[in-house]
Every structure is written in C-alpha cells, then in structure tokens.
mmCIF file with all atom_site columns, C-alpha atoms and ligand atoms in Angstrom:
data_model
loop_
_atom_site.group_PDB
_atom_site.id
_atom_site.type_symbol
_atom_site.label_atom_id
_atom_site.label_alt_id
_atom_site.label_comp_id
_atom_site.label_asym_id
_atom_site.label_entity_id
_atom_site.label_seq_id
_atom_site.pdbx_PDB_ins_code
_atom_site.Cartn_x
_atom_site.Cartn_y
_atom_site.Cartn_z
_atom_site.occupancy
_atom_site.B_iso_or_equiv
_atom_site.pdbx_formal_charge
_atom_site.auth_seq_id
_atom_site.auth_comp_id
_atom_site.auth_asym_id
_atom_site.auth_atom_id
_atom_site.pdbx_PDB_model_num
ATOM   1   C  CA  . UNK A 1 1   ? 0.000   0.000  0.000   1.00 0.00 ? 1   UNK A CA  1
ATOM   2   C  CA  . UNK A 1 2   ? 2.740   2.307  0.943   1.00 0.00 ? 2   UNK A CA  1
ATOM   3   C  CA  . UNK A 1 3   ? 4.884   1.426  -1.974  1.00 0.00 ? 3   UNK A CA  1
ATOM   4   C  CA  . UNK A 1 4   ? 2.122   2.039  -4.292  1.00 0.00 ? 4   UNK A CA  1
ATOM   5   C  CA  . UNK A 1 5   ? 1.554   5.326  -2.737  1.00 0.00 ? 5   UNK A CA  1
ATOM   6   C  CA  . UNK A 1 6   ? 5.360   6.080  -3.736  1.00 0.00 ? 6   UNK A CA  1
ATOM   7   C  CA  . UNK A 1 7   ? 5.180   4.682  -6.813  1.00 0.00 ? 7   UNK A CA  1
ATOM   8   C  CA  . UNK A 1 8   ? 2.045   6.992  -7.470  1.00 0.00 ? 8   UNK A CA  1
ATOM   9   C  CA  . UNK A 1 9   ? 3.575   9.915  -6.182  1.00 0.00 ? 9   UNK A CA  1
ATOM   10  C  CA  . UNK A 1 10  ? 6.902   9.343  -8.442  1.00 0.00 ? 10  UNK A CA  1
ATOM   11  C  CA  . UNK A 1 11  ? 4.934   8.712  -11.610 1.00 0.00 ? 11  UNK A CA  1
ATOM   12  C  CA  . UNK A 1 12  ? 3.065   12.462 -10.536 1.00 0.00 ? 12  UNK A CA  1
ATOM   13  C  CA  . UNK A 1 13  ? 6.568   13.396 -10.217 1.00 0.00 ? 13  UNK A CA  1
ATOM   14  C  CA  . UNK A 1 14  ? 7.698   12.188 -13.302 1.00 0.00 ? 14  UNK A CA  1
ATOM   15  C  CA  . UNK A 1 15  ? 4.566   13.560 -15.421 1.00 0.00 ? 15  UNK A CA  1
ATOM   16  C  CA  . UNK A 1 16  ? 4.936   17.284 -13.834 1.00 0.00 ? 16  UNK A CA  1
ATOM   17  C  CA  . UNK A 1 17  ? 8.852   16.876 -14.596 1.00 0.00 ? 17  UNK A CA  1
ATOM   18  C  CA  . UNK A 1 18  ? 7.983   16.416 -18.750 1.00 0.00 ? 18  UNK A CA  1
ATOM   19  C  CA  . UNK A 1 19  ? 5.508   19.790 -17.956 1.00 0.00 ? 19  UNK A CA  1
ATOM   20  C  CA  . UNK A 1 20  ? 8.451   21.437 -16.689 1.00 0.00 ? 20  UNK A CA  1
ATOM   21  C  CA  . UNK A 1 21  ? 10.805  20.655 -19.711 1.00 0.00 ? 21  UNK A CA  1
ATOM   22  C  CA  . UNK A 1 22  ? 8.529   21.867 -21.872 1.00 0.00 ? 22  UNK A CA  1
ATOM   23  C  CA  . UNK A 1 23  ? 7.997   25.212 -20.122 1.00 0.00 ? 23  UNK A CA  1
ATOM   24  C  CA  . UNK A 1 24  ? 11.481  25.700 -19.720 1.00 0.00 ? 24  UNK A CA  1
ATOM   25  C  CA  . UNK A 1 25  ? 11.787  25.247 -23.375 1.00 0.00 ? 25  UNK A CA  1
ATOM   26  C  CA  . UNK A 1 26  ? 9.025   27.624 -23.880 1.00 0.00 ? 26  UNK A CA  1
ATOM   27  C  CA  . UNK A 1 27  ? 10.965  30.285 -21.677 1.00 0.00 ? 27  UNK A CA  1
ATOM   28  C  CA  . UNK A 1 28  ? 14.407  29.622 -23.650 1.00 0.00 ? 28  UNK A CA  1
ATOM   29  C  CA  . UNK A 1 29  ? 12.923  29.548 -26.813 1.00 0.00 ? 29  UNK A CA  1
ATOM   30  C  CA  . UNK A 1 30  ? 10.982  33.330 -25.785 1.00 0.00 ? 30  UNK A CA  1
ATOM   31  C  CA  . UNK A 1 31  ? 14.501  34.208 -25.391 1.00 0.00 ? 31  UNK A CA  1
ATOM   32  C  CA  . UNK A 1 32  ? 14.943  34.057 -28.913 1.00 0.00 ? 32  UNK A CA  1
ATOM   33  C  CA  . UNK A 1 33  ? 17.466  31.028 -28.480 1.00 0.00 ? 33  UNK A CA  1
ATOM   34  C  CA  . UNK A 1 34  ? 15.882  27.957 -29.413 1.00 0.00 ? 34  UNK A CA  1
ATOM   35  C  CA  . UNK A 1 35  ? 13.966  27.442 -32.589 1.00 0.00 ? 35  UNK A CA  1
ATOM   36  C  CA  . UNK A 1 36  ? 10.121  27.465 -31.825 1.00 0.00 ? 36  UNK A CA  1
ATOM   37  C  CA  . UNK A 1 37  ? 8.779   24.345 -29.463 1.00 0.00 ? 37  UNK A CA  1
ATOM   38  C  CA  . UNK A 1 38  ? 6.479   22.213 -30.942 1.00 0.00 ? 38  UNK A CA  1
ATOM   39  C  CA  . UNK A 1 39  ? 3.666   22.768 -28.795 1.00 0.00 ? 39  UNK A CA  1
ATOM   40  C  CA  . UNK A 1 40  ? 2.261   26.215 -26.847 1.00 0.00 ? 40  UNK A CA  1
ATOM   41  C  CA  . UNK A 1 41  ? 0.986   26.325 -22.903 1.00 0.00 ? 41  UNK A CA  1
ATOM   42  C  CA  . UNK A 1 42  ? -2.536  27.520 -23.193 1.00 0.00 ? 42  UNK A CA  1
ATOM   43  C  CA  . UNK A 1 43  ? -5.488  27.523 -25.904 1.00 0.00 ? 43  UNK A CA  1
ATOM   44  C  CA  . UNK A 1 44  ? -9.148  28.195 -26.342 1.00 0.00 ? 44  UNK A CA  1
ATOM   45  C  CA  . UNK A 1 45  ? -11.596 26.555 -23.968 1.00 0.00 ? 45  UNK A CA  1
ATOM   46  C  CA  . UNK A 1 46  ? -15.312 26.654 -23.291 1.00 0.00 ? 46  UNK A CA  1
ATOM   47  C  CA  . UNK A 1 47  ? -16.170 26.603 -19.757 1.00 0.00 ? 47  UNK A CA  1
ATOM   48  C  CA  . UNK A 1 48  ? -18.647 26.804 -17.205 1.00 0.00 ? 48  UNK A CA  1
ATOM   49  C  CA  . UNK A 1 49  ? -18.021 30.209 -14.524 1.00 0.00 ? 49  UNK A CA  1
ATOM   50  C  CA  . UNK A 1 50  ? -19.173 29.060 -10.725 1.00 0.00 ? 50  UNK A CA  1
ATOM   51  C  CA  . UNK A 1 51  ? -22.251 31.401 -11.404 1.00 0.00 ? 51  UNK A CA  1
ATOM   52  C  CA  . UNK A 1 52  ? -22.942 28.808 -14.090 1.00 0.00 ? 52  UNK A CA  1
ATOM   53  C  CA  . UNK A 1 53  ? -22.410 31.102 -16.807 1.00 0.00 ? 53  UNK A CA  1
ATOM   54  C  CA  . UNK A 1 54  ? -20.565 30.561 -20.041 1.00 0.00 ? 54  UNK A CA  1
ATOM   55  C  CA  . UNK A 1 55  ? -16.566 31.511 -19.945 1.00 0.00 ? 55  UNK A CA  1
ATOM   56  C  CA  . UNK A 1 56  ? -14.180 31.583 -22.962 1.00 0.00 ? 56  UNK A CA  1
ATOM   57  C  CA  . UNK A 1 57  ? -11.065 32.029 -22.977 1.00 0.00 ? 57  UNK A CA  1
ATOM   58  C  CA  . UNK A 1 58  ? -10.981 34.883 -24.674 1.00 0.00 ? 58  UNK A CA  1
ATOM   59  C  CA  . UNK A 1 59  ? -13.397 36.685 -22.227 1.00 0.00 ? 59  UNK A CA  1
ATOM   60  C  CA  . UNK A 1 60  ? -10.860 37.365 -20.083 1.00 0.00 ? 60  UNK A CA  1
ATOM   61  C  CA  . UNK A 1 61  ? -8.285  39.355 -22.780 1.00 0.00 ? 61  UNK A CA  1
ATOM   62  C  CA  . UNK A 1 62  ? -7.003  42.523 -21.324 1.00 0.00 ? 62  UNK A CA  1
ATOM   63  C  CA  . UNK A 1 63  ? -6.317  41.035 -18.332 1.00 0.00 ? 63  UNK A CA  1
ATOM   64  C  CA  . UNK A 1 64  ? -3.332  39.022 -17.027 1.00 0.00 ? 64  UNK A CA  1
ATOM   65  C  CA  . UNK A 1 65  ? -4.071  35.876 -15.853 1.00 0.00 ? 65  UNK A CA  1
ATOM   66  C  CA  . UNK A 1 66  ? -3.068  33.709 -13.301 1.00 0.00 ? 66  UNK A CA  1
ATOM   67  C  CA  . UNK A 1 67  ? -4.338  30.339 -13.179 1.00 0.00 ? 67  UNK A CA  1
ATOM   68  C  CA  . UNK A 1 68  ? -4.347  26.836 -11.105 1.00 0.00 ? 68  UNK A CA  1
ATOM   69  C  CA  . UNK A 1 69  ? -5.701  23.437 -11.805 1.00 0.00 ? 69  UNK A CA  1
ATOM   70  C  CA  . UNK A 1 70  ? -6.955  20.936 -9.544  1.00 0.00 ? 70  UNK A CA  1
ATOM   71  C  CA  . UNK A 1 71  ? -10.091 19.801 -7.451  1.00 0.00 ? 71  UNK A CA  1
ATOM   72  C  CA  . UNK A 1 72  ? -11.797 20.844 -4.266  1.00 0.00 ? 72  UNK A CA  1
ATOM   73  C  CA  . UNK A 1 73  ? -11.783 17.767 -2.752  1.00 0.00 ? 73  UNK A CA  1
ATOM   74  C  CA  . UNK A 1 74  ? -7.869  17.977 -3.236  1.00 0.00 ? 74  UNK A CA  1
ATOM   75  C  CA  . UNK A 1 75  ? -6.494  17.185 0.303   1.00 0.00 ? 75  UNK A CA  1
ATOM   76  C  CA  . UNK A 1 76  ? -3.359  19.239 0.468   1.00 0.00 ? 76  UNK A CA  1
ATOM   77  C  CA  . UNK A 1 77  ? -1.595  20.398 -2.887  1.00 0.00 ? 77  UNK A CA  1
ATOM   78  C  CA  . UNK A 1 78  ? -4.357  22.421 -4.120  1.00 0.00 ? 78  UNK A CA  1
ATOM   79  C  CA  . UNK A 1 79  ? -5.288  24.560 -1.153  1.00 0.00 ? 79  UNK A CA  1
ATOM   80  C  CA  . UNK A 1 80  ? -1.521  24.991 -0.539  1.00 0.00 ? 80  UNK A CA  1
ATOM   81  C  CA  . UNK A 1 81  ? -1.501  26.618 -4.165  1.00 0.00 ? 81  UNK A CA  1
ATOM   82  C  CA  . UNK A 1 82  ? -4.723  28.585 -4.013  1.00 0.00 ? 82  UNK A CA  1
ATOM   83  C  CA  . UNK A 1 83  ? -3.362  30.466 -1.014  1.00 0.00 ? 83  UNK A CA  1
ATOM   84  C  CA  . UNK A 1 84  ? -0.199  30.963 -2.639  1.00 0.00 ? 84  UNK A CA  1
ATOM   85  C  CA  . UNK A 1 85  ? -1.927  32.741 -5.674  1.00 0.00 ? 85  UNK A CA  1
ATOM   86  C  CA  . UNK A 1 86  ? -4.290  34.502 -3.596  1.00 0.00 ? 86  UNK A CA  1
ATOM   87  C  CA  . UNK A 1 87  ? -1.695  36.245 -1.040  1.00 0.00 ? 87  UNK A CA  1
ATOM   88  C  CA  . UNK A 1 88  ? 0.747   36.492 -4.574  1.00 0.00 ? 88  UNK A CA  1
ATOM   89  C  CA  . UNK A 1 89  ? -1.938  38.739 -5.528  1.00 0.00 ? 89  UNK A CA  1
ATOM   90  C  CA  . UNK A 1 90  ? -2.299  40.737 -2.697  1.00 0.00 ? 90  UNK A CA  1
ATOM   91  C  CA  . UNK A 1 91  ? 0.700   41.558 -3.286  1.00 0.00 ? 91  UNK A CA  1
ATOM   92  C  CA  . UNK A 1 92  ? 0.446   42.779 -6.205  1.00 0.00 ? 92  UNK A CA  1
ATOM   93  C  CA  . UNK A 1 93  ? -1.193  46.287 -4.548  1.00 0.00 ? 93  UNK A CA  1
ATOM   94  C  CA  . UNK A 1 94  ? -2.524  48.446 -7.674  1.00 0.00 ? 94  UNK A CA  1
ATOM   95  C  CA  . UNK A 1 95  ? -0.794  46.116 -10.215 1.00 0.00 ? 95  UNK A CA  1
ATOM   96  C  CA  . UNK A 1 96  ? -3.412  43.105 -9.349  1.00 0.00 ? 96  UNK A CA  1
ATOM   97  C  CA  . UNK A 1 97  ? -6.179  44.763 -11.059 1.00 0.00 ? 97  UNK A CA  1
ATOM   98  C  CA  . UNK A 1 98  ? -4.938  43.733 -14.500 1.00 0.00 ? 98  UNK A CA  1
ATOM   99  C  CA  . UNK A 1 99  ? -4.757  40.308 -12.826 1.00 0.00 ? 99  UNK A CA  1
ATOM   100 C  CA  . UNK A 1 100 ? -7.713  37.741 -12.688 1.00 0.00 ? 100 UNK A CA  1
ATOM   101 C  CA  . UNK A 1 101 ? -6.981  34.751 -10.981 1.00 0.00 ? 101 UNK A CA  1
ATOM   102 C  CA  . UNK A 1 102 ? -8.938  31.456 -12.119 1.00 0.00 ? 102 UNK A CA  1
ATOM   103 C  CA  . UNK A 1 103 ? -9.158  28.010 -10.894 1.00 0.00 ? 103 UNK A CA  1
ATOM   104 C  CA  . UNK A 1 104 ? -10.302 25.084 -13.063 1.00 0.00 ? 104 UNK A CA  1
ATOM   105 C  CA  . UNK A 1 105 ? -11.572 21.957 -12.030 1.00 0.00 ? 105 UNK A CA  1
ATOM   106 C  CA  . UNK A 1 106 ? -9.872  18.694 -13.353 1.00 0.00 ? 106 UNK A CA  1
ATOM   107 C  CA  . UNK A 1 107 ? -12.266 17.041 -11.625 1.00 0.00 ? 107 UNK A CA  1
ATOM   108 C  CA  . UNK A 1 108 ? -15.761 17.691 -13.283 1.00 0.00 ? 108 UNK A CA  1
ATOM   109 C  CA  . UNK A 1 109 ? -17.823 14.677 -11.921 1.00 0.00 ? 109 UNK A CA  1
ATOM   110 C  CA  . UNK A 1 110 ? -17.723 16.922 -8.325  1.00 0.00 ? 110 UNK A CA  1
ATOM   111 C  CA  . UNK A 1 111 ? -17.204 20.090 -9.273  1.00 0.00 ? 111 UNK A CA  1
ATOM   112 C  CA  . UNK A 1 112 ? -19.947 21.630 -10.380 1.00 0.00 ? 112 UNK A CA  1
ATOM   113 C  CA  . UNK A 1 113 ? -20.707 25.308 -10.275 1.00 0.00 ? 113 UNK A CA  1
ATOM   114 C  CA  . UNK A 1 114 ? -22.319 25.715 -6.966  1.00 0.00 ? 114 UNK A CA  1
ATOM   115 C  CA  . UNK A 1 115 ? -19.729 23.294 -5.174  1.00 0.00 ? 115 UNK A CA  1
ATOM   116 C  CA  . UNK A 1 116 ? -16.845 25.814 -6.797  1.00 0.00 ? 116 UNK A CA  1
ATOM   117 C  CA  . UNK A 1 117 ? -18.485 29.004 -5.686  1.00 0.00 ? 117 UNK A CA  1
ATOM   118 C  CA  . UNK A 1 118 ? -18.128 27.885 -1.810  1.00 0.00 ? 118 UNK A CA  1
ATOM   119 C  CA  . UNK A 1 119 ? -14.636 26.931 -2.382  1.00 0.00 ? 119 UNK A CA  1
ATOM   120 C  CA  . UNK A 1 120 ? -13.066 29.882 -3.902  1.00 0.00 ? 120 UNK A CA  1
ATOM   121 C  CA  . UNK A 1 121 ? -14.665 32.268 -1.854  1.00 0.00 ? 121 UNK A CA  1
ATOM   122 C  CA  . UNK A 1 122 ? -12.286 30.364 0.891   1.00 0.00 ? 122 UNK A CA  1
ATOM   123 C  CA  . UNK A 1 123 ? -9.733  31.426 -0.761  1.00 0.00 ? 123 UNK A CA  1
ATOM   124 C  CA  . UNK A 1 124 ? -9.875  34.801 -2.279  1.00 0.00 ? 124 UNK A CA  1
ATOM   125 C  CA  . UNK A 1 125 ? -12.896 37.044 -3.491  1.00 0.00 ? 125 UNK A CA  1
ATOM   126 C  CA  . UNK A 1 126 ? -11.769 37.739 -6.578  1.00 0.00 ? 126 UNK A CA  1
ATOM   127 C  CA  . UNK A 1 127 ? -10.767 34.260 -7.416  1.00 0.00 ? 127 UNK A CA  1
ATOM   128 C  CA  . UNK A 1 128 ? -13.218 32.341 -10.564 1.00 0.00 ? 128 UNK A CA  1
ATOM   129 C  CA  . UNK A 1 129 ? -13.558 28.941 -10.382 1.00 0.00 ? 129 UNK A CA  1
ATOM   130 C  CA  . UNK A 1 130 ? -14.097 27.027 -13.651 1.00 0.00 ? 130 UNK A CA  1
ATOM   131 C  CA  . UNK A 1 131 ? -15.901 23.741 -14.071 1.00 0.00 ? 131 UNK A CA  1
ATOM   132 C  CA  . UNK A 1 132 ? -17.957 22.408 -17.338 1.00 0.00 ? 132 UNK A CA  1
ATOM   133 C  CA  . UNK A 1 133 ? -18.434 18.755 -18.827 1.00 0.00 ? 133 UNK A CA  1
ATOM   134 C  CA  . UNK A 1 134 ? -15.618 15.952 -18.661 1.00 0.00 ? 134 UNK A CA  1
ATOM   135 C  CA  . UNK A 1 135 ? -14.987 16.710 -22.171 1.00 0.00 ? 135 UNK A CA  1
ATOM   136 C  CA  . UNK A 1 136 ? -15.180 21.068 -21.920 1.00 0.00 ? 136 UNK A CA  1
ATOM   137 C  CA  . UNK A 1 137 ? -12.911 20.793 -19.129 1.00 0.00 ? 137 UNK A CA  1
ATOM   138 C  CA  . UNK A 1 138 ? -10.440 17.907 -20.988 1.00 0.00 ? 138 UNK A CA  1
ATOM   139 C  CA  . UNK A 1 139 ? -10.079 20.975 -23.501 1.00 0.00 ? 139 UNK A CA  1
ATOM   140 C  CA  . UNK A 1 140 ? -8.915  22.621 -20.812 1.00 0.00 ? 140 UNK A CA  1
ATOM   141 C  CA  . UNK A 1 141 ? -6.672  20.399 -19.223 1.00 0.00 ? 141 UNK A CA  1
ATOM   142 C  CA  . UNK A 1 142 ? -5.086  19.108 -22.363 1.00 0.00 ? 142 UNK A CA  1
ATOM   143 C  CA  . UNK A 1 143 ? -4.466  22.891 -23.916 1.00 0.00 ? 143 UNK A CA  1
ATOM   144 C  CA  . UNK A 1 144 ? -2.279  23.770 -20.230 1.00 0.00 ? 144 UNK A CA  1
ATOM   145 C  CA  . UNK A 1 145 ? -0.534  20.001 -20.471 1.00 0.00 ? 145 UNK A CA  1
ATOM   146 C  CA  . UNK A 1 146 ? -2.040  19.327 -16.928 1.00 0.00 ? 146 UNK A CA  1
ATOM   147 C  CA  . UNK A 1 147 ? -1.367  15.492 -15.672 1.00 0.00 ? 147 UNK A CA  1
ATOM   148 C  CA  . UNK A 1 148 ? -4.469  14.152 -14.172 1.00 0.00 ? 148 UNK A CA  1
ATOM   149 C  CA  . UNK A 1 149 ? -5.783  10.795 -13.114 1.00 0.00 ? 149 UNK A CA  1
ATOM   150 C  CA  . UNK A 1 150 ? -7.600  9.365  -10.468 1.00 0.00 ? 150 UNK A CA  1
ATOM   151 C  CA  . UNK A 1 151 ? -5.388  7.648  -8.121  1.00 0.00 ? 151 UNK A CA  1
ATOM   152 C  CA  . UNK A 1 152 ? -5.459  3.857  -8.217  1.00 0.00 ? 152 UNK A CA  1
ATOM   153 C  CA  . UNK A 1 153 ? -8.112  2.381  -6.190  1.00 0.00 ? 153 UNK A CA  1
ATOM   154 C  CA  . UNK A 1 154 ? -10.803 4.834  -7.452  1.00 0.00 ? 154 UNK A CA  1
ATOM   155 C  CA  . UNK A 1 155 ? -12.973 2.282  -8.631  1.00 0.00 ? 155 UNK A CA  1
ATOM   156 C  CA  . UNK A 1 156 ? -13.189 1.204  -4.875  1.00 0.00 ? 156 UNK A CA  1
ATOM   157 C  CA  . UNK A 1 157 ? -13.513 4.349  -3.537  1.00 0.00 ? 157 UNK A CA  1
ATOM   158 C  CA  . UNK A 1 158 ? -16.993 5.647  -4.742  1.00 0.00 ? 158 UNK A CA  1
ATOM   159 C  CA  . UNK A 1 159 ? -17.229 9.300  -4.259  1.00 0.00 ? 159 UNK A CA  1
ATOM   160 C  CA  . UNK A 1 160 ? -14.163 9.436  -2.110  1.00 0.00 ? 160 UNK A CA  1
ATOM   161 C  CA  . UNK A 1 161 ? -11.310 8.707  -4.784  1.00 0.00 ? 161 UNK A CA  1
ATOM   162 C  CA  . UNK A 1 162 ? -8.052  11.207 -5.325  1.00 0.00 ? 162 UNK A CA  1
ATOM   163 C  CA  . UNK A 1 163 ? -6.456  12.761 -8.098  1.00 0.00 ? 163 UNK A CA  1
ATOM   164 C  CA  . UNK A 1 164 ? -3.274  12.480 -9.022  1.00 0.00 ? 164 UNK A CA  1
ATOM   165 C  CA  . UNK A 1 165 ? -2.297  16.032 -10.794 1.00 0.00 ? 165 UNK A CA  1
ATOM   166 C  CA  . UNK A 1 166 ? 0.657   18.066 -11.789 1.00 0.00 ? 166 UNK A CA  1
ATOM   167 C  CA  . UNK A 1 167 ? 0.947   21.289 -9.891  1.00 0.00 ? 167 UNK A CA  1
ATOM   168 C  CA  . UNK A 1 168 ? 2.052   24.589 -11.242 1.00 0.00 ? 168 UNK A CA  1
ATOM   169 C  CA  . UNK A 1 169 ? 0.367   27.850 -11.076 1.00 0.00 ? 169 UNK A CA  1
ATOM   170 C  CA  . UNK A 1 170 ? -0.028  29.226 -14.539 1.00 0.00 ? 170 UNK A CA  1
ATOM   171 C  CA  . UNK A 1 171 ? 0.854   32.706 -15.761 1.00 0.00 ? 171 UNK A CA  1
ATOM   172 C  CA  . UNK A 1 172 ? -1.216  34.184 -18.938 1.00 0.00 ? 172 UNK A CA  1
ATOM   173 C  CA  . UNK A 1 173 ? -0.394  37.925 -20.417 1.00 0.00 ? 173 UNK A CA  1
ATOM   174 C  CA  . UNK A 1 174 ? -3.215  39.961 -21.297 1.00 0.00 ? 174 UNK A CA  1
ATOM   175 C  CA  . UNK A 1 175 ? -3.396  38.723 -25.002 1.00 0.00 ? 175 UNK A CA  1
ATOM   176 C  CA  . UNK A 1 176 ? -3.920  35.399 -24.014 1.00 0.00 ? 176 UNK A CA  1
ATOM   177 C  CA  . UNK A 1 177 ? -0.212  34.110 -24.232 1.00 0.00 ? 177 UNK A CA  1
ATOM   178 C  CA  . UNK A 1 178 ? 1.924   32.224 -21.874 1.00 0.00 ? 178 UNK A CA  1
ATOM   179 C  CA  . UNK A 1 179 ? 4.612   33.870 -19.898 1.00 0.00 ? 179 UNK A CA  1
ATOM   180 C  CA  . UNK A 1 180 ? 5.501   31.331 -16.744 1.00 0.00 ? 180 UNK A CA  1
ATOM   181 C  CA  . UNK A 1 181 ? 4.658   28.465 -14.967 1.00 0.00 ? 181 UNK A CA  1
ATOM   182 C  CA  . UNK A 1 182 ? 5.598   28.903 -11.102 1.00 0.00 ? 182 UNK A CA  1
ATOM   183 C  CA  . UNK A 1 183 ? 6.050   25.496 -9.476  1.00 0.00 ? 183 UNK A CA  1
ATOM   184 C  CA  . UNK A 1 184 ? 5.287   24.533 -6.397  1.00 0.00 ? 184 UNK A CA  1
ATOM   185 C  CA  . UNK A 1 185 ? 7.537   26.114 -3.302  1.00 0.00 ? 185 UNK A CA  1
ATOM   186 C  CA  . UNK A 1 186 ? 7.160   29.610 -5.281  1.00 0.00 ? 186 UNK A CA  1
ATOM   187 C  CA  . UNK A 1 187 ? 6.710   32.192 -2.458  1.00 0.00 ? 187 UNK A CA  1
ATOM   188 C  CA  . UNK A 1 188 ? 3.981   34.603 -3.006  1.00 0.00 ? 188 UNK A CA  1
ATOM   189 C  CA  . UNK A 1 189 ? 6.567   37.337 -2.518  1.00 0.00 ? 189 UNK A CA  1
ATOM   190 C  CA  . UNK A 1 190 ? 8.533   35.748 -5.056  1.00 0.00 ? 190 UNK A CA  1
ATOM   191 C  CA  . UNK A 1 191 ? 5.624   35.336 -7.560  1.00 0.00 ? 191 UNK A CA  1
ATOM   192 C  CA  . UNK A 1 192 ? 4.393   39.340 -6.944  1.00 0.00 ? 192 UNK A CA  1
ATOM   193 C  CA  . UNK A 1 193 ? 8.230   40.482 -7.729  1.00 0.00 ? 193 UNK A CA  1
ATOM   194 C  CA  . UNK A 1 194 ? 8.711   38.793 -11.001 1.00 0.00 ? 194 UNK A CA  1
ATOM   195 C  CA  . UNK A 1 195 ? 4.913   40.064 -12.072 1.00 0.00 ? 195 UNK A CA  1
ATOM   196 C  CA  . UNK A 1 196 ? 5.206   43.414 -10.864 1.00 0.00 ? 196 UNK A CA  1
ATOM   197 C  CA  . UNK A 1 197 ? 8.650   43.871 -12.918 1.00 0.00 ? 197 UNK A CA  1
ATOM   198 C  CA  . UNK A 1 198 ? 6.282   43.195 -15.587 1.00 0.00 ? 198 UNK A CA  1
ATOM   199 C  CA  . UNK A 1 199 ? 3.196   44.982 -14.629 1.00 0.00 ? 199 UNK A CA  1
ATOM   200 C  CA  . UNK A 1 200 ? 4.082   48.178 -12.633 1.00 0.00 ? 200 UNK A CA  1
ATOM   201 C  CA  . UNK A 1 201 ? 2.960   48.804 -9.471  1.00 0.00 ? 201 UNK A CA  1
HETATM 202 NI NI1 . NI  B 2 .   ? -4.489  18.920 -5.574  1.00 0.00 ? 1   NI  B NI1 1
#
C-alpha cells in the first residue's frame, strides 16, 4: 500500500517533470534562443463560470491571468496553491487589477458550479472557479498540459477517490499568451516580484 503510494507519487513526479521541460523550453525559446517548441501552454476553452455562466477564454483578454488546476476535494496540494496565488496577488497592490486569478476543475464529476463558488470564496474574493463537462474541461486540461488521473483504487472508492495532478500555477499575459509556470515552493513574494517587474505597481 505504501509502496504504491510512492510509486504513485513518483509517476506524478515524473509527469509534472515532462511539464516542466517543456515550459522551460518555452521560456528559452521566448529568449529568442531555441527554434520554436512544438507545442504552446494555453489555448481556447469553453467553460462553465461558478455562477454557471458561459466563460471563454478569450473573455478574459485585457487582463493578465493567473491560473491553477486541480479539485476541491484535493487534500493538500491544491489549497496549498490557491493560497499561494491569492496572497501572490495581494501583493500585487494596484498592479493586481490587471490580474484575474482562475481556478479550473480537473475534476468535473464533483465540481460543479455551486460546489466551486463555496470553495473559492475560501480562498480569495476575486478568485473564478471554472468547471464544465468531462470533455469542456479535458479541452482545458489538455491545452495547459495538466497530468491528471484518479489515483489507483478509485474504482473502490466511490465518491471518495483522489487525483493524481501536476501542480504549477499558470501565468497568462493579457493577449492570451503564456509567460511562466511557477512550481510549487514559489513564495507569493517571489511570484508578486517577477509580475510586478512586468506589470508596474
Ligand atoms: Ni491537488
């Protein structure tokens, strides 16, 4: 049991590792050094707001964004990160308004609307959670090269299963374009230093 729980945990490892090569290529290659990577961070997606209205994508243009993916039933990485971002932008002082902050689901068979509006209100009031279909939110999911899988055992677990998931907390310019990924063990002062350098404020 234990070993699997390793194993799991190494293959999570593994998964956000490959993320992290190919946002490190992304940064080098922004740099003008490296010929263009294959494959972008981000894309168009369709999802569902926690007032249950539509969201695009492209809605939020104009505005920086910084976003997280995971579930609400996560039992430690995800509220770890969500408090990160949400003190990060605090810190931001004038500078955060041309910030939005969104959290999306990977876990749409829980996360509906309503059950996201409770849950980011714990964590910051301006903070959007996204949900939608299994197949809106595997747009999503896919577009951001997010790992996630339930964690072995799910089919015994009924309602109560994990997800395994890669963890970084996503940074989006204001035309819709990648500019980091900040992994886990950023500091929010860390996080509101290299935005602001950017931003102003
Ligand atoms: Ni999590």
């Amino acid at each position: 049991m234990l070993q699997s729980r390793f194993f799991r945990v190494f293959l999570a490892s593994v998964a956000g590792l490959a993320v992290a090569g190919v946002i490190a290529w992304l940064q080098i290659d922004s740099a003008g050094k490296m010929p263009p990577a294959p494959a972008a961070v981000g894309g168009p997606f369709e999802l569902v707001d926690h007032a249950g209205k539509k969201a695009l994508d492209s809605d939020f243009r104009g505005k920086h964004l910084l976003i997280y993916f995971g579930y609400t039933y996560c039992p430690d990485v995800c509220p770890t990160e969500l408090t990160l971002m949400a003190q990060a932008l605090d810190r931001l002082g004038p500078a955060a308004d041309k910030v939005q902050p969104l959290f999306i689901t990977i876990d749409p068979e829980r996360d509906d609307p309503a059950h996201m509006a409770d849950y980011v209100g714990l964590f910051h009031p301006r903070l959007i959670g996204l949900s939608g279909s299994p197949a809106q939110v595997a747009v999503a999911v896919k577009a951001y090269r997010v790992y996630a899988a339930k964690a072995p055992g799910w089919e015994k677990a009924g309602k109560d299963y994990l997800m395994d998931h890669s963890s970084f907390i996503y940074w989006m310019d204001d035309a819709g374009k990648f500019v980091a990924a900040f992994p886990a063990g950023s500091t929010p002062d860390g996080v509101a230093a290299r935005m602001k350098a950017r931003l102003g404020g």
